[in-house]
Coordinates of C-alpha atoms in Angstrom, one line a residue:
Chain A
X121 CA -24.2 18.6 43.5
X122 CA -26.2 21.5 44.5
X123 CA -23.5 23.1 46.1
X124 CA -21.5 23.0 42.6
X125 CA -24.3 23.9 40.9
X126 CA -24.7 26.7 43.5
X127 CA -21.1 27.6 43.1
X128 CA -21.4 27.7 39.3
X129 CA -24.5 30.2 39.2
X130 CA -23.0 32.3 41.8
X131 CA -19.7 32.5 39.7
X132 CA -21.2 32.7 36.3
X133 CA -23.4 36.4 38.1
X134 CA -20.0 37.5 39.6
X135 CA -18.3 36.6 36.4
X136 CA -21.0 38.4 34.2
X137 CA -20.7 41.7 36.1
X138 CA -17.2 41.9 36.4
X139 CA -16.8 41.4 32.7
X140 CA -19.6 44.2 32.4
X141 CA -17.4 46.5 34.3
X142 CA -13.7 45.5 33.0
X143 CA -15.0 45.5 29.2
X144 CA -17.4 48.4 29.0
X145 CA -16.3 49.3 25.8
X146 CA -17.7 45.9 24.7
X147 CA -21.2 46.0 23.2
X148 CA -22.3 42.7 24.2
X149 CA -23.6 42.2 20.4
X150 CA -24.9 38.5 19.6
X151 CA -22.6 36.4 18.0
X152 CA -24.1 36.5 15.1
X153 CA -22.5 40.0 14.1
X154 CA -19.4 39.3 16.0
X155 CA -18.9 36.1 14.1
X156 CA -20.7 34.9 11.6
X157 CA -21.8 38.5 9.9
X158 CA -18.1 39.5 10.2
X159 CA -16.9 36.0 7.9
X160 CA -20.2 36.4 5.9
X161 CA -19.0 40.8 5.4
X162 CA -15.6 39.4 4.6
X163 CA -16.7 36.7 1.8
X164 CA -19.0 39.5 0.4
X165 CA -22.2 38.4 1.3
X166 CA -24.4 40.9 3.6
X167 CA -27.2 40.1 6.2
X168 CA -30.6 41.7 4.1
X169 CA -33.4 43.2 5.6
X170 CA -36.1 40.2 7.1
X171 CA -38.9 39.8 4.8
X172 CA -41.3 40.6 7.8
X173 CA -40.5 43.4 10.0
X174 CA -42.4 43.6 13.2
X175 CA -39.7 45.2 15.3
X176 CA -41.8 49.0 14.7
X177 CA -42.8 50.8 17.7
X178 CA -45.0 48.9 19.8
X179 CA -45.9 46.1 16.7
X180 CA -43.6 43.5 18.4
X181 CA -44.9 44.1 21.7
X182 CA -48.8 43.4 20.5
X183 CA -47.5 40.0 18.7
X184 CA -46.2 39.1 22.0
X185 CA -48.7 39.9 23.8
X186 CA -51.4 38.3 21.0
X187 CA -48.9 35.2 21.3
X188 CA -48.4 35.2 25.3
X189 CA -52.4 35.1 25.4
X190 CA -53.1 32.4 23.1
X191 CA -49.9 30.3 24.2
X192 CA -51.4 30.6 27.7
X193 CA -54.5 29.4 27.3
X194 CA -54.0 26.7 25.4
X195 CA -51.6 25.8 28.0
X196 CA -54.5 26.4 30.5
X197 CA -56.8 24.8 28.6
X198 CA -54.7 21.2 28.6
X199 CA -53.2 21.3 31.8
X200 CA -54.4 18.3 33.0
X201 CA -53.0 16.5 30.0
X202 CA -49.8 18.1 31.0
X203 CA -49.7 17.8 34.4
X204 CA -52.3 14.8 35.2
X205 CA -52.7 14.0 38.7
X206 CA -50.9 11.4 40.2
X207 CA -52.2 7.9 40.4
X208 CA -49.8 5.2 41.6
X209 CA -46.1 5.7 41.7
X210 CA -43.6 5.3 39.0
X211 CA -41.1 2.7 39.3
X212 CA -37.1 3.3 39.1
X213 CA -36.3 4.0 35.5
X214 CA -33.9 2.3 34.1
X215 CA -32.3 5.8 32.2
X216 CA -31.8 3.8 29.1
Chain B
X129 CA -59.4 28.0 37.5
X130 CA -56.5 29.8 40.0
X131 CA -54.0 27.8 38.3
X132 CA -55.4 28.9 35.2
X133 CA -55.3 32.7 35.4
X134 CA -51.9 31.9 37.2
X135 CA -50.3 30.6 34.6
X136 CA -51.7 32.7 31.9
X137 CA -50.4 35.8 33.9
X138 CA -47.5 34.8 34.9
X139 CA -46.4 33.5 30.9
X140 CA -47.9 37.1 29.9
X141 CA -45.5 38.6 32.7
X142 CA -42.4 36.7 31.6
X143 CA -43.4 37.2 27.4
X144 CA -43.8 41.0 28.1
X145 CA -40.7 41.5 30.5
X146 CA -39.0 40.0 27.7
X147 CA -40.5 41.5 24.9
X148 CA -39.4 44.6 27.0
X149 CA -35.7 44.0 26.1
X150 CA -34.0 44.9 22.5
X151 CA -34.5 41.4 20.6
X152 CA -30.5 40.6 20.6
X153 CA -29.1 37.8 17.8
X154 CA -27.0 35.0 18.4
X155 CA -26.1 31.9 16.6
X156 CA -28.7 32.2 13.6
X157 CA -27.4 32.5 10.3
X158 CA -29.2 36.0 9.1
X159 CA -31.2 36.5 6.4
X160 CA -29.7 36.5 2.9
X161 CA -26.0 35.2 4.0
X162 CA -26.3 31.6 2.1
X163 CA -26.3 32.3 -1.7
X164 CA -29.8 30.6 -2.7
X165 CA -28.0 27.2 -3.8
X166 CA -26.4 26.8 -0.3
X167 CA -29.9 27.8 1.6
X168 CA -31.7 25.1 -0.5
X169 CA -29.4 22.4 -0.3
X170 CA -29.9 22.6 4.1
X171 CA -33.7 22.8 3.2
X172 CA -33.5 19.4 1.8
X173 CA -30.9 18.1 4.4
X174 CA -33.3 19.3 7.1
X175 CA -36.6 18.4 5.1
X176 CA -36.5 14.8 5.8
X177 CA -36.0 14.9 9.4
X178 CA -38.5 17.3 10.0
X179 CA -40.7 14.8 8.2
X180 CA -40.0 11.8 10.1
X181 CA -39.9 13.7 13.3
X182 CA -43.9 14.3 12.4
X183 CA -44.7 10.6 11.7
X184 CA -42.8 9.8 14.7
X185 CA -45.3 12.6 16.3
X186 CA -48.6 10.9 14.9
X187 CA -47.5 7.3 16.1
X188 CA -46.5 8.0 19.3
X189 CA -49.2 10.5 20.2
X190 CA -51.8 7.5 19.4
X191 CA -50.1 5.6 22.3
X192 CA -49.3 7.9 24.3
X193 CA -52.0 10.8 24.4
X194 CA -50.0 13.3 26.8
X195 CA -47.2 13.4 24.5
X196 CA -48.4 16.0 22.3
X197 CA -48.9 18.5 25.4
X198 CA -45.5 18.0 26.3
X199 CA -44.1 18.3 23.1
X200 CA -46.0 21.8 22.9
X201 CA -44.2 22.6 26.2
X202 CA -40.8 21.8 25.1
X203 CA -40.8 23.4 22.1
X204 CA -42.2 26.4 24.2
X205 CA -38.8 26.1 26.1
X206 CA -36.5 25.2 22.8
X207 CA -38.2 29.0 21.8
X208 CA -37.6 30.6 24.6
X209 CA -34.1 29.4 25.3
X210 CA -32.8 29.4 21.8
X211 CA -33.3 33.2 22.3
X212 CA -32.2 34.1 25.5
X213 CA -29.0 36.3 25.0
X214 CA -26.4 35.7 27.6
X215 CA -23.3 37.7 27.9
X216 CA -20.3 36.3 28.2
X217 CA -17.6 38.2 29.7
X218 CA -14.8 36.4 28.4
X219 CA -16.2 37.4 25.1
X220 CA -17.6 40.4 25.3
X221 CA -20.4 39.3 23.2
X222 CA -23.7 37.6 23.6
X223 CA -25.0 34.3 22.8
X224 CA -27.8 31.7 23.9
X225 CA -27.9 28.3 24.8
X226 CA -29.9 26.3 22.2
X227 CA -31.7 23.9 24.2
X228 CA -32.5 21.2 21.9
X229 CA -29.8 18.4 24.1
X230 CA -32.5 18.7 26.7
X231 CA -35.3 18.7 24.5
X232 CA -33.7 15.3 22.8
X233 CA -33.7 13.6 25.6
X234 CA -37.0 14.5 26.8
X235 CA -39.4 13.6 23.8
X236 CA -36.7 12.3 21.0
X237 CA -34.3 13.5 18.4
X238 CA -36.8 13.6 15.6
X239 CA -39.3 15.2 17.7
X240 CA -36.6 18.0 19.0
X241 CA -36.0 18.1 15.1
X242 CA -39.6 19.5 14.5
X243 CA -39.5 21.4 17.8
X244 CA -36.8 23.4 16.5
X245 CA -37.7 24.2 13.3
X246 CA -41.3 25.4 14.5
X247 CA -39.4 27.7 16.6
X248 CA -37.1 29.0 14.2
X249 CA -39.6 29.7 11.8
X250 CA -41.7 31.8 14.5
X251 CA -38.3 33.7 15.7
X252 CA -37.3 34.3 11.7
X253 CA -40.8 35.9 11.2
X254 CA -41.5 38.0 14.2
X255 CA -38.3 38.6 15.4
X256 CA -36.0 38.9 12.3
X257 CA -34.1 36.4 14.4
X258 CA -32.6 34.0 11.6
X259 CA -34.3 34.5 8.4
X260 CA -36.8 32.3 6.1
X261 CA -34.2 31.5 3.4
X262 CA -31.6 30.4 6.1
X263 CA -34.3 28.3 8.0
X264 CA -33.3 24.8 6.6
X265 CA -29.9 26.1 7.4
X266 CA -30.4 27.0 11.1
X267 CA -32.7 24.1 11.4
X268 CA -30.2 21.5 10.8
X269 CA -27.1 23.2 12.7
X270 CA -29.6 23.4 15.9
X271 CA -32.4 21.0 15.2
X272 CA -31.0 18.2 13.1
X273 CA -27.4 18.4 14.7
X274 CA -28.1 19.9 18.2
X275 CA -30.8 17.0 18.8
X276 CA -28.7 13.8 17.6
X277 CA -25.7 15.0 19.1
X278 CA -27.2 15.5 22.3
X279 CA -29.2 12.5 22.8
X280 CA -26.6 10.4 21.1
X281 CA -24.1 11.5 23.6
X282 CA -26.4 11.3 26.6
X283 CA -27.3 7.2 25.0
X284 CA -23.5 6.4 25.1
X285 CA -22.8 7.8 28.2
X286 CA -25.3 6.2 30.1
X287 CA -24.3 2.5 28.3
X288 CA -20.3 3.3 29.4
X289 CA -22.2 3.3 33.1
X290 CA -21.8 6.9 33.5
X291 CA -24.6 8.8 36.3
X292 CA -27.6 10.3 34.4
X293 CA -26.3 13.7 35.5
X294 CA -23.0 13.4 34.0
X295 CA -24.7 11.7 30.4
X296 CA -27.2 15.2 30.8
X297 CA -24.5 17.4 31.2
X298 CA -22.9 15.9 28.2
X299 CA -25.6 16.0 26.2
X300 CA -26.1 19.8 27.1
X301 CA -22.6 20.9 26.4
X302 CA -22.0 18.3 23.0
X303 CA -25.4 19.5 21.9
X304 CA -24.0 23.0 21.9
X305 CA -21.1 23.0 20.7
X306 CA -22.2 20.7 17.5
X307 CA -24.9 23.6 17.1
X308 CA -21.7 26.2 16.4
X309 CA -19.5 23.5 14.8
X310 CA -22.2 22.5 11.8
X311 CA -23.0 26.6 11.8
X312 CA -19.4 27.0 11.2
X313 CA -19.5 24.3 9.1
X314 CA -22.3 25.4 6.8
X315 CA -21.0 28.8 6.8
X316 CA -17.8 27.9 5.8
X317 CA -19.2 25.1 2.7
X318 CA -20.9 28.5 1.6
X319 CA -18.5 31.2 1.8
X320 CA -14.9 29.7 1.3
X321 CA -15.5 29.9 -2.3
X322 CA -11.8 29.7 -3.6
X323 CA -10.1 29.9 -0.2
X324 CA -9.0 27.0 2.0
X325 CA -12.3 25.0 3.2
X326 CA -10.4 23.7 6.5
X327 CA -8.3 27.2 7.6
X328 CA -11.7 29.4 7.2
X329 CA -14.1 26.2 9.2
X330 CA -10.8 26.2 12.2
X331 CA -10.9 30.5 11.7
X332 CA -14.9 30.1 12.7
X333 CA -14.4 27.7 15.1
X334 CA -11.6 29.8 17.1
X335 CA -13.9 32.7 16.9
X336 CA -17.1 30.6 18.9
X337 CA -14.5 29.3 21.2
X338 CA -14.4 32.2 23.9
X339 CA -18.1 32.7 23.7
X340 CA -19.3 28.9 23.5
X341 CA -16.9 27.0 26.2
X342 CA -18.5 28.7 28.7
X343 CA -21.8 28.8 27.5
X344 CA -21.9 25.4 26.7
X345 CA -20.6 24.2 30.1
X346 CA -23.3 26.1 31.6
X347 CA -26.3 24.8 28.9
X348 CA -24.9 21.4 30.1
X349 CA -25.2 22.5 33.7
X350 CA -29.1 23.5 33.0
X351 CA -29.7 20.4 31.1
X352 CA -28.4 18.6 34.4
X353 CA -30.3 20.8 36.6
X354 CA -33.6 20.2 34.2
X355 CA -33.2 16.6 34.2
X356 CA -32.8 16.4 37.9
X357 CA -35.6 18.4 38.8
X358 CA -37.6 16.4 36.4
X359 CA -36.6 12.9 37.2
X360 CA -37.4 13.9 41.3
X361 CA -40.9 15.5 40.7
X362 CA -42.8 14.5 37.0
X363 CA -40.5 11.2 36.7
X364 CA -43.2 10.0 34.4
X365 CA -42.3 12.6 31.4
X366 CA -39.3 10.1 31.1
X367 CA -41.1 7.1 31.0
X368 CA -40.8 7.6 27.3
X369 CA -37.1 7.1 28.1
X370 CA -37.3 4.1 29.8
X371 CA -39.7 2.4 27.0
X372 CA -37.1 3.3 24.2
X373 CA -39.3 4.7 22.7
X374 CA -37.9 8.6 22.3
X375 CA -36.4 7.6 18.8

């Protein structure tokens, strides 16, 4: 199994740059434009502009930063609810 | 304390390294592509779920008082994941897996329900990542069908006898693809308008295929993988599983 899944990875990298090299002229857009904009362009309706807008210069970069800090330590912070220590082990589980 | 500032930095390193990188769309419905009926009527499809997923939330988290952490955790992943562009060479394009087949089978479908929809509502306000009007939209194609999909396949599986591995892959691989089926499907309710409802929904569908076959084999490969390494080294997060009680 983690020989396959091995495989898979190794294939999936090696697949990913080849593609990058044999379709440079694609721009690797989201799907989003490729598809469902293109439909949505078609049937005359057009993506607007979000309501909030952060992505200005460094703005998103702060958010994520203000975000990564408080995600963190409230991740710190209940750790140990998280991640309690062991106490006796767990018996097979059934899996449903 | 180590562990603390260790974790801390390394989330900061990983949020800032990919921060770093031009925010990239995938499967979310934009803002302002459902006319207003269309973007309503998902709001109140999605409404009820989301709903129940949170009474689920209170009951469960009374009995079981780590749940709450770990729901926190996995909706930390649903965000993370259900952004991650990957390109797909035989595409050309990009997409992400969605993450919520996982997330079903960890803490429940109504749970991954309210997961989802938390993290769609912070990517459609800080990232312009999906939109607010399209929320109840993208909430049901990823949440509402992502989750039940998943975790339905990943039930059946394991009652036709099938390994836990193979009913996680499933439930990785059906969970994405009935992500991009009900998008094509709600796209398709909203924009056929006079045209044929079946030849547009088969036209969308044709158009995920090259992206989402291999992206779904491979979300149902990390679901595997995730399961595994969960099972061997925190088997009591699926405790929850073997109680029957992630409903």
């Amino acid at each position: 199994m983690k020989k396959l899944v091995a495989g898979v990875i190794v294939a999936l990298i090696v697949g990913t740059a080849l593609g990058y090299f044999l379709q440079k002229d694609a721009k690797w857009v989201g799907t989003d434009e490729a598809v469902i904009e293109k439909f949505a362009k078609d049937a005359g309706r057009q993506p607007s502009e979000p309501f909030i807008n952060v992505d200005q210069g460094d703005l998103l970069l702060f958010c994520f930063l203000v975000a990564g800090a408080v995600g963190g330590f409230i991740f710190g912070y209940r750790y140990r609810e998280l991640f309690p220590p062991k106490s006796e082990p767990v018996e097979r589980l059934p899996h449903v | 304390m180590i562990n603390f500032f260790g974790i801390v930095g390394t989330l900061m390193a990983v949020i800032v390294l990919w921060a770093a990188v031009e925010p990239v769309h995938a499967m979310h419905i934009a803002e302002g592509i459902l006319p207003m009926g269309w973007a309503v009527l998902w709001f109140l499809a999605s409404l009820p779920l989301i709903v129940v997923g949170l009474r689920n939330l209170r009951i469960r988290s009374e009995k079981e008082p780590h749940l709450k952490a770990l729901v926190g955790l996995v909706g930390a992943g649903v965000f993370i994941i259900s952004c991650m562009p990957i390109p797909v060479p035989t595409a050309g394009t990009c997409s992400h897996p969605c993450g919520t087949g996982i997330a079903a089978i960890l803490i429940g479908p109504t749970l991954s329900v309210v997961v989802s929809s938390v993290a769609l509502t912070l990517q459609a306000l800080f990232l312009a990542h999906g939109g607010l009007t399209t929320l109840g939209a993208n909430t049901f194609s990823m949440g509402v069908a992502g989750s039940f999909a998943g975790y339905g396949i990943f039930v059946l599986a394991r009652r036709l006898g099938a390994s836990w591995v193979i009913s996680a892959f499933l439930a990785g691989l059906i969970s994405d693809w009935a992500t991009y089926g009900v998008t094509a499907f709600i796209l398709t309710g909203a924009l056929h308008f006079e045209g044929s409802f079946w030849k547009m929904f088969v036209t969308i569908c044709l158009a995920f295929t090259p992206t989402q076959i291999p992206l779904g084999i491979l979300e149902g490969f990390v679901s595997a993988g995730a399961y595994s390494f969960i099972h061997s080294r925190r088997p009591e997060f699926l405790q929850m599983l073997a109680k029957g009680g992630a409903a």
